[in-house]
Amino acid sequence: MSSGGGNYRNETHRNSNPSKPALKNKSLSTVGASSGIRKSSPGSLGGGGAAKDDAGVPGRVRVAVRLRPRNAEESVADADFVDCVELQPEFKRLKLRKNNWDTDTYEFDDMLTEFASQKRVYEVVAKPVVESVLEGYNGTVMAYGQTGTGKTYTLGRLGEEDTADRGIIVRAMEDILADVSLETDSVSVSYLQLYMESLQDLLDPTNDNISIVEDPKSGDVSLPGATLVEIRNQQSFLELLRLGEAHRYAANTRLNTESSRSHALLMVHVKRSVKGGDLAHSSQNGNTTNTAKSLRPTLVRKAKLVVVDLAGSERIDKSGSEGHTLEEAKSINLSLSALGKCINALAENSAHVPVRDSKLTRLLRDSFGGTARTSLVITIGPSPRHRGETASTIMFGQRAMKVENMLKLKEEFDYKSLARKLDIQLDQLIMEHEREQKAFEDEIERLTTDAQNQISEAERNYANAMEKERLKYQKEYMESIKKLEEKWMMNQQKQGERKMASTAEEVAELKRLLNKEISLRKAAEEEVNNLESQIAQLKISEASANSEVLKLRKMLEDEAYQKEKLEGEISTLQTQLLRLNFEADETRRRLDLGGAPRKVPGSLESLISQARPQVNDLENGEKATIANLFEQVGLQKILSLLEAEDADVRVHAVKVVANLAAEESNQQKIVEAGGLKSLLALLGSSEDETIHRVAAGAIANLAMNETNQELIMSEGGISLLSITAANAEDPQTLRMVAGAIANLCGNDKFQNKLRGEGGIKALLGMVKCGHPDVLAQVARGIANFAKCESRASTQGNKTGRSLLIEDGALLWIVQNANNEASPIQRHIELALCHLAQHEVNAKDMITGGALWELVRISRDCSREDIRNLAHRTLTSSPTFLAELRRLRIDY
């Protein structure tokens, strides 16, 4: 540290827990030997009166004093006055002048004059603590002093312009990274600030209210909500420090142009694997097998280094704080006061330590009276104008020197690494087993092939032997035949003479038979002629029959037309019957209320039979429309027919409700009358395909309203629609169901619930139908869902991969991105653009082939807005740009 005041950087803004004001205490020089040093259990700062842990090593809090040189203002204002402080480094002694003839003397562990370099300060104050952390002990380095005395300069100087100016934080991380092995060890960092009693994350400014969690058994303090970043090199650590410095609170006061308004805490977590750590344990049993040794977990030491840059204490009349700056000063002084009270209680061996008076004391409970090795540097200025603040700082350091911590080595077995090792061994054994199984199967297959070859050879030999036997017997047979023929010829010659006489008789018989055959042939020819004449007559009859068939077909077409006409008239009559049914019910109700004799029919069949004459009279009149029916009958009665026992009545009723729901003016009335719940109930209870199709269409119309969407989700509508889609075969039913789900996908509030109840799975399941209308609705739903996810990610309400990608929708999206149907293509192009806007989806999209589609969309899409959106998405994503450069695509 040079003599010029310009070498000190004023303290900058950072967020940390508000400290409480320090308490005054006597110096060590005025305390008798009998006062003793405070010894506390390793539990926490508040562990006063607890017994000393036998497993711990005593370690007193070490305190060093650093004197800041005069700055430019003091050189002018105090030119006629001597410094109020005199350091004697060779005696580790400090003299504080009361006046020109009287001084107070204090002793500390180390004295750092205004000429002490940053390296000297680090080696004296922090390096022993860092070495303890690397050995497995917790450590704390803290700076305390009046505002503007160089606390932030001592701790947090980055040394960007001059490496010699590097502060304790930068030098400590250099030593840690140089000592650890990143293959087996890990170093991670959290950077926090305590501002106005609010614990905030300097690495994530949105995380501005971190809770402090204390283990009820061990008393250890943890911050589960703080950002924890793993450090691999010094450069990344410096970038984190710059990020944290940028978010720290600072203000301009009379005492410091850039005064820190918060306490900053840097927490460095070091996890190290102990080489040969398990050998000491295994030596207890000399018969330990190699298998048991391989299953023994690695011994791991976990330690935490906490570097605390406390905001400077200040007097309001000197700092000139007012307004919000005044409130900040009050919060700083209160937290420092609470810290001073705790240290005073520990120094006096009090039974009660008020550790819960401030979040700062709760965070530092392990640093004072706990299990950490603690080193405190108190920073003071030479100006006699601030002698009171300097004296208060010196007394704080004197009391802190009386606190003794119980250092405790933190070791544990790394069962996770052992589990990973066992998993690898298991995978190797499985692969070895598979190889042996494959070899065994190959051997079996070889033996089987050899056996089949031997069987084939035996069969061929057997066939050859049989062929030889057959030829042998055939030859013998032919020789026997030849001999018999010779004998027969000899017999024929002998009998030839006898047969010559009978030959003439045989010739005569043959002539008679020939004449008989000729007569039969002539009869057959006559029969053929008769059949040909009959065939000609049949052809004539067929021609006349064809003309008759044409007439019948025309009659059938006329009948079909008449049938359609009658069906329309029947539909009209059924509507009119429904209205008459309501009128009859109303009449019966009035009669019942009036006490008239109960002769009114009570069933729908009797009412219809009575209404038929009226229907016949109205048959040729004007047909009632759905709107007239709604006005005349009433919505509540129409909805009541959805629960009718007659299937036809339910079908017509749900059609009426669907037609009413198609008009926006009727939708609110239907929902208020319970129509939406009735439609959902009908969707779950009915097995009729027509009811499913019409009810799903009505729900799709109602789902275009956000309030109705909340009601559908609360009534389990997604589950009912998903079940309907799984059971439906009609493309129109699937289209209606897909449209309803697509409308629900456009609501930001229901993303997780919609996916959890099977909505996305149902959409992807319906693509098997292949109908273009169904695919268009599926694509619209996926586009709506992706848009909501993109909006939630932009607003910071969602992290992690897209739910669509997790459910496997990306493959279908990529396959249909160039679909011939323009509605499908447009929605899928929008879905791809929205998915790509979230950087965490980039790798999955590259693997799934979506990058090529995005490039195509940005160049060839017919719609300019989608084309521009794809272009912006590609150019704003580092992952996409890196992949395009890797593929040597000029974009």
PDB file of C-alpha atoms in Angstrom, residues 713 718-719 722 750-761 785 803 807:
ATOM      1  CA  MET A 713     -59.753 -26.697 -15.972  1.00  0.00           C
ATOM      2  CA  ILE A 718     -58.682 -31.622 -19.898  1.00  0.00           C
ATOM      3  CA  SER A 719     -58.896 -35.184 -18.558  1.00  0.00           C
ATOM      4  CA  SER A 722     -58.148 -36.472 -23.394  1.00  0.00           C
ATOM      5  CA  PHE A 750     -52.579 -23.666 -17.111  1.00  0.00           C
ATOM      6  CA  GLN A 751     -49.327 -24.802 -18.741  1.00  0.00           C
ATOM      7  CA  ASN A 752     -48.225 -27.307 -16.097  1.00  0.00           C
ATOM      8  CA  LYS A 753     -51.744 -28.468 -15.211  1.00  0.00           C
ATOM      9  CA  LEU A 754     -52.711 -28.937 -18.858  1.00  0.00           C
ATOM     10  CA  ARG A 755     -49.617 -31.015 -19.460  1.00  0.00           C
ATOM     11  CA  GLY A 756     -50.005 -32.939 -16.185  1.00  0.00           C
ATOM     12  CA  GLU A 757     -53.587 -33.996 -17.032  1.00  0.00           C
ATOM     13  CA  GLY A 758     -52.574 -35.361 -20.438  1.00  0.00           C
ATOM     14  CA  GLY A 759     -53.471 -32.437 -22.726  1.00  0.00           C
ATOM     15  CA  ILE A 760     -50.213 -32.508 -24.718  1.00  0.00           C
ATOM     16  CA  LYS A 761     -50.259 -36.319 -24.950  1.00  0.00           C
ATOM     17  CA  PHE A 785     -48.561 -23.690 -25.895  1.00  0.00           C
ATOM     18  CA  LEU A 803     -42.640 -29.271 -21.790  1.00  0.00           C
ATOM     19  CA  ASP A 807     -43.292 -34.915 -24.176  1.00  0.00           C
TER      20      ASP A 807
END
